[in-house]
Amino acid sequence: MASLIGVGDNTFDRYLDRNTMYPGGNAVNVPVFYRRHGGKAAYLGWVGDDRRGALLLESLRAEDVDISRCRVVNHPTGRCDIELRDGDRQFMGSIPGARKLIKLEEPDYDYISGFDIVHTSIYSFIEPFLPHLCRASKLLSFDFSSDWTQNYLETALPHVDAAFLSAPNLGDAELEKLVKWIHGTNNGLVVVTRGELGSVAYDGQRLYSQGILETNVVDTLGAGDSYIARILYETHRGTELGEAMRRASESAAETCGYYGAWGHGASIEDA
């Protein structure tokens, strides 16, 4: 069975107008979706010893995601406040919480090395550990989200095998130049989401394009992570990249149909 571990960020997405919060974070969401697709999944991160931390771990156990290497520390679990505008998420402020205390050690790298894919993100405070994480990984996937900069890419890309990023405002010519530059830097898969324009991917030979699928949008939170997880799952199984993108778009559209990244909502008052 194909396997993936998420390493790094976790949070609780709080919908203040609904008094409801949901577990999330890129390095959490991707393994959850990967497990739902049929792969083996785990999460390794630093979690607070509070109610949010307990709810996060309970939810991951319920999704059959291995959390045996997670650390529970005396620090608040992170949170992110969200407002929905016509189904699209707007981030209103956040605190990183316990995730910023991450400090990977040799037993962690040994454990990580047993997975087919390792996934982390720009929000994971992972930069000091990236070279060692790369050496421990068979394939290291990294989500640069929309907060990437040229300097950040130049620093991180040499350690990354599969690069995911968001660039909704780039024109076609700029986008093609960017993905070919990224591939020239890390010689790996490059996938860029473009909002309403869909997504593109480049494998060093061909530039693929995939439009978004029409769906009833309730909440877009988690759709990008669902897309990433499906791409990683399908390509590892040998699915042709264009077909993998189509299936990933189906997964992302499905994720838009409910609140939160992957459910397991709880009252904000409970935490």
Short mmCIF file of C-alpha atoms in Angstrom, two decimals:
data_model
loop_
_atom_site.label_atom_id
_atom_site.label_comp_id
_atom_site.label_asym_id
_atom_site.label_seq_id
_atom_site.Cartn_x
_atom_site.Cartn_y
_atom_site.Cartn_z
CA MET A 1 0.00 0.00 0.00
CA ALA A 2 1.32 3.45 -0.94
CA SER A 3 2.13 5.58 2.10
CA LEU A 4 2.43 9.28 2.93
CA ILE A 5 3.35 11.20 6.05
CA GLY A 6 2.58 14.87 6.68
CA VAL A 7 5.21 16.69 8.72
CA GLY A 8 4.66 20.14 10.19
CA ASP A 9 1.73 22.48 10.51
CA ASN A 10 -1.56 21.94 12.26
CA THR A 11 -4.30 24.32 13.30
CA PHE A 12 -7.99 24.67 14.05
CA ASP A 13 -9.98 26.68 11.54
CA ARG A 14 -12.53 28.71 13.48
CA TYR A 15 -15.71 29.90 11.77
CA LEU A 16 -16.67 32.60 14.23
CA ASP A 17 -20.10 33.29 12.73
CA ARG A 18 -21.01 29.60 13.08
CA ASN A 19 -19.34 29.06 16.48
CA THR A 20 -17.71 26.00 14.91
CA MET A 21 -14.11 24.99 14.39
CA TYR A 22 -12.52 22.26 12.30
CA PRO A 23 -9.12 20.53 12.45
CA GLY A 24 -6.76 21.49 9.65
CA GLY A 25 -3.36 22.62 8.49
CA ASN A 26 -1.76 21.63 5.20
CA ALA A 27 0.47 18.91 6.65
CA VAL A 28 -2.58 17.46 8.43
CA ASN A 29 -5.11 17.73 5.61
CA VAL A 30 -3.00 16.06 2.93
CA PRO A 31 -2.49 12.77 4.84
CA VAL A 32 -6.18 12.67 5.79
CA PHE A 33 -7.24 12.94 2.15
CA TYR A 34 -4.50 10.51 1.11
CA ARG A 35 -5.87 7.95 3.57
CA ARG A 36 -9.40 8.47 2.26
CA HIS A 37 -8.15 7.71 -1.25
CA GLY A 38 -6.88 4.36 -0.01
CA GLY A 39 -3.26 4.95 0.97
CA LYS A 40 -1.54 4.52 4.32
CA ALA A 41 -1.08 7.86 6.12
CA ALA A 42 0.53 9.41 9.17
CA TYR A 43 1.03 12.84 10.68
CA LEU A 44 4.03 14.09 12.69
CA GLY A 45 3.79 17.46 14.38
CA TRP A 46 3.80 19.38 17.64
CA VAL A 47 0.36 19.77 19.27
CA GLY A 48 -0.72 21.68 22.35
CA ASP A 49 -1.90 20.01 25.57
CA ASP A 50 -5.26 21.76 25.36
CA ARG A 51 -8.74 20.86 24.18
CA ARG A 52 -7.96 21.83 20.57
CA GLY A 53 -4.93 19.54 20.59
CA ALA A 54 -6.95 16.65 21.98
CA LEU A 55 -9.68 17.18 19.39
CA LEU A 56 -7.10 17.25 16.59
CA LEU A 57 -5.56 13.95 17.66
CA GLU A 58 -8.99 12.35 18.20
CA SER A 59 -10.06 13.38 14.71
CA LEU A 60 -6.90 11.98 13.12
CA ARG A 61 -7.35 8.68 14.94
CA ALA A 62 -10.91 8.53 13.63
CA GLU A 63 -9.53 8.96 10.10
CA ASP A 64 -7.04 6.10 10.63
CA VAL A 65 -4.04 8.42 10.36
CA ASP A 66 -1.07 7.30 12.49
CA ILE A 67 -0.11 9.93 15.07
CA SER A 68 2.35 7.85 17.08
CA ARG A 69 5.25 10.29 16.55
CA CYS A 70 3.32 13.47 17.42
CA ARG A 71 4.49 15.51 20.41
CA VAL A 72 2.04 16.99 22.90
CA VAL A 73 3.60 20.07 24.52
CA ASN A 74 2.67 22.66 27.10
CA HIS A 75 1.61 25.31 24.61
CA PRO A 76 -1.67 26.32 22.94
CA THR A 77 -2.61 24.55 19.73
CA GLY A 78 -2.73 26.97 16.81
CA ARG A 79 -5.90 28.49 15.43
CA CYS A 80 -6.98 30.39 12.34
CA ASP A 81 -10.09 32.57 12.17
CA ILE A 82 -12.07 32.36 8.95
CA GLU A 83 -14.89 34.25 7.32
CA LEU A 84 -16.79 32.90 4.33
CA ARG A 85 -17.75 35.21 1.47
CA ASP A 86 -19.88 33.46 -1.15
CA GLY A 87 -18.27 30.18 -0.16
CA ASP A 88 -14.71 31.44 -0.55
CA ARG A 89 -12.55 31.45 2.55
CA GLN A 90 -11.06 34.68 3.88
CA PHE A 91 -8.40 34.38 6.57
CA MET A 92 -8.97 36.93 9.33
CA GLY A 93 -5.97 36.23 11.56
CA SER A 94 -4.16 33.36 13.20
CA ILE A 95 -1.68 32.21 15.84
CA PRO A 96 0.76 29.38 14.98
CA GLY A 97 0.71 27.89 18.45
CA ALA A 98 2.54 24.67 19.27
CA ARG A 99 3.45 23.84 15.67
CA LYS A 100 6.24 26.44 15.71
CA LEU A 101 8.07 24.38 18.37
CA ILE A 102 8.81 21.54 15.95
CA LYS A 103 12.25 20.01 16.43
CA LEU A 104 12.86 16.84 14.45
CA GLU A 105 15.29 14.30 15.87
CA GLU A 106 17.00 11.17 14.54
CA PRO A 107 14.19 8.78 15.56
CA ASP A 108 11.77 11.02 13.63
CA TYR A 109 13.87 10.84 10.49
CA ASP A 110 14.14 7.07 10.86
CA TYR A 111 10.35 6.83 11.08
CA ILE A 112 9.83 9.24 8.18
CA SER A 113 12.16 7.23 5.95
CA GLY A 114 9.69 4.36 5.97
CA PHE A 115 7.09 6.28 3.91
CA ASP A 116 6.87 6.54 0.15
CA ILE A 117 6.03 10.26 0.26
CA VAL A 118 6.73 12.99 2.80
CA HIS A 119 4.65 16.17 2.61
CA THR A 120 5.27 19.50 4.34
CA SER A 121 4.53 23.17 3.79
CA ILE A 122 5.60 26.78 3.97
CA TYR A 123 3.63 27.13 7.25
CA SER A 124 5.45 24.33 9.06
CA PHE A 125 8.55 26.12 10.47
CA ILE A 126 10.42 23.31 8.76
CA GLU A 127 13.22 25.31 7.13
CA PRO A 128 16.04 24.42 9.60
CA PHE A 129 15.26 20.72 9.13
CA LEU A 130 14.65 20.69 5.37
CA PRO A 131 18.07 19.34 4.28
CA HIS A 132 17.88 16.41 6.71
CA LEU A 133 14.20 15.84 5.89
CA CYS A 134 15.12 15.66 2.22
CA ARG A 135 17.77 13.02 2.89
CA ALA A 136 15.28 10.95 4.90
CA SER A 137 12.59 11.16 2.21
CA LYS A 138 12.08 8.95 -0.82
CA LEU A 139 10.01 11.79 -2.30
CA LEU A 140 9.58 15.14 -0.57
CA SER A 141 6.47 17.13 -1.48
CA PHE A 142 6.20 20.80 -0.48
CA ASP A 143 3.25 23.20 -0.61
CA PHE A 144 4.45 26.76 -1.10
CA SER A 145 0.83 28.00 -1.14
CA SER A 146 0.39 31.62 -2.25
CA ASP A 147 2.90 33.08 0.21
CA TRP A 148 6.02 32.02 -1.71
CA THR A 149 8.66 34.48 -2.81
CA GLN A 150 11.48 34.07 -5.31
CA ASN A 151 14.02 33.97 -2.50
CA TYR A 152 12.07 31.36 -0.56
CA LEU A 153 11.75 29.15 -3.64
CA GLU A 154 15.48 29.43 -4.35
CA THR A 155 16.26 28.29 -0.78
CA ALA A 156 13.77 25.45 -0.50
CA LEU A 157 13.53 23.98 -4.01
CA PRO A 158 16.89 22.14 -4.05
CA HIS A 159 15.49 19.92 -1.28
CA VAL A 160 12.05 19.33 -2.86
CA ASP A 161 10.92 16.63 -5.31
CA ALA A 162 7.33 17.79 -5.92
CA ALA A 163 6.49 21.49 -5.68
CA PHE A 164 2.93 22.77 -5.27
CA LEU A 165 2.09 26.46 -5.27
CA SER A 166 -0.72 28.89 -5.91
CA ALA A 167 -0.41 31.71 -8.44
CA PRO A 168 -3.88 32.92 -9.45
CA ASN A 169 -2.66 36.26 -10.77
CA LEU A 170 0.07 35.14 -13.16
CA GLY A 171 -0.54 35.33 -16.90
CA ASP A 172 0.06 32.31 -19.11
CA ALA A 173 3.52 33.38 -20.28
CA GLU A 174 4.70 34.23 -16.76
CA LEU A 175 3.31 30.97 -15.46
CA GLU A 176 5.06 28.85 -18.05
CA LYS A 177 8.33 30.63 -17.33
CA LEU A 178 7.88 30.01 -13.59
CA VAL A 179 7.13 26.28 -13.80
CA LYS A 180 10.03 25.65 -16.17
CA TRP A 181 12.37 27.59 -13.89
CA ILE A 182 11.19 25.56 -10.87
CA HIS A 183 11.67 22.29 -12.72
CA GLY A 184 15.12 23.40 -13.80
CA THR A 185 15.96 24.01 -10.15
CA ASN A 186 14.70 20.77 -8.62
CA ASN A 187 14.09 18.50 -11.64
CA GLY A 188 10.78 17.40 -10.12
CA LEU A 189 7.04 17.68 -10.58
CA VAL A 190 5.61 21.21 -10.50
CA VAL A 191 1.89 21.88 -9.94
CA VAL A 192 0.38 25.36 -9.81
CA THR A 193 -3.23 26.12 -8.90
CA ARG A 194 -4.76 29.24 -10.44
CA GLY A 195 -8.10 29.72 -8.71
CA GLU A 196 -10.94 29.96 -11.23
CA LEU A 197 -8.46 29.25 -14.05
CA GLY A 198 -7.85 25.73 -12.77
CA SER A 199 -4.32 24.36 -12.58
CA VAL A 200 -1.23 23.53 -14.59
CA ALA A 201 1.47 20.91 -14.09
CA TYR A 202 4.88 20.39 -15.62
CA ASP A 203 6.94 17.21 -15.56
CA GLY A 204 9.88 18.38 -17.62
CA GLN A 205 8.40 17.19 -20.90
CA ARG A 206 4.91 18.59 -21.18
CA LEU A 207 2.80 21.38 -19.71
CA TYR A 208 -0.59 20.04 -18.62
CA SER A 209 -3.70 22.13 -17.96
CA GLN A 210 -6.87 21.29 -16.04
CA GLY A 211 -9.96 23.45 -15.56
CA ILE A 212 -12.07 23.56 -12.42
CA LEU A 213 -15.23 21.47 -12.25
CA GLU A 214 -18.63 23.02 -11.69
CA THR A 215 -19.94 22.28 -8.22
CA ASN A 216 -22.15 23.69 -5.49
CA VAL A 217 -19.60 25.59 -3.42
CA VAL A 218 -20.27 25.62 0.31
CA ASP A 219 -16.69 26.21 1.50
CA THR A 220 -13.41 26.13 -0.44
CA LEU A 221 -11.28 25.40 2.64
CA GLY A 222 -9.23 22.25 2.10
CA ALA A 223 -9.89 22.00 -1.63
CA GLY A 224 -6.27 22.71 -2.52
CA ASP A 225 -5.01 20.11 -0.04
CA SER A 226 -7.48 17.58 -1.41
CA TYR A 227 -6.11 18.30 -4.88
CA ILE A 228 -2.51 17.82 -3.72
CA ALA A 229 -3.29 14.54 -1.97
CA ARG A 230 -5.01 13.11 -5.04
CA ILE A 231 -2.17 14.15 -7.35
CA LEU A 232 0.37 12.48 -5.05
CA TYR A 233 -1.76 9.36 -4.68
CA GLU A 234 -2.46 8.95 -8.39
CA THR A 235 1.01 9.71 -9.72
CA HIS A 236 2.59 7.31 -7.24
CA ARG A 237 0.26 4.61 -8.56
CA GLY A 238 1.41 5.36 -12.11
CA THR A 239 -1.64 7.29 -13.29
CA GLU A 240 -0.83 9.56 -16.25
CA LEU A 241 -0.41 13.14 -15.06
CA GLY A 242 -3.27 14.63 -17.06
CA GLU A 243 -5.67 11.98 -15.75
CA ALA A 244 -4.33 12.48 -12.22
CA MET A 245 -5.16 16.19 -12.50
CA ARG A 246 -8.69 15.42 -13.67
CA ARG A 247 -9.29 13.09 -10.73
CA ALA A 248 -7.73 15.63 -8.37
CA SER A 249 -10.16 18.26 -9.65
CA GLU A 250 -13.03 15.92 -8.84
CA SER A 251 -11.70 15.50 -5.31
CA ALA A 252 -11.30 19.26 -4.85
CA ALA A 253 -14.85 19.88 -6.09
CA GLU A 254 -16.18 17.33 -3.62
CA THR A 255 -14.31 19.03 -0.77
CA CYS A 256 -16.01 22.33 -1.65
CA GLY A 257 -19.38 20.77 -0.82
CA TYR A 258 -19.13 20.91 2.99
CA TYR A 259 -17.74 23.06 5.80
CA GLY A 260 -14.19 22.59 7.02
CA ALA A 261 -11.34 20.80 5.30
CA TRP A 262 -12.41 17.26 6.25
CA GLY A 263 -15.22 17.62 8.78
CA HIS A 264 -15.01 16.74 12.50
CA GLY A 265 -16.43 20.12 13.55
CA ALA A 266 -16.69 21.09 17.20
CA SER A 267 -18.06 24.05 19.10
CA ILE A 268 -15.54 26.85 19.61
CA GLU A 269 -16.81 27.08 23.18
CA ASP A 270 -15.56 23.53 23.79
CA ALA A 271 -11.97 24.72 23.38
#
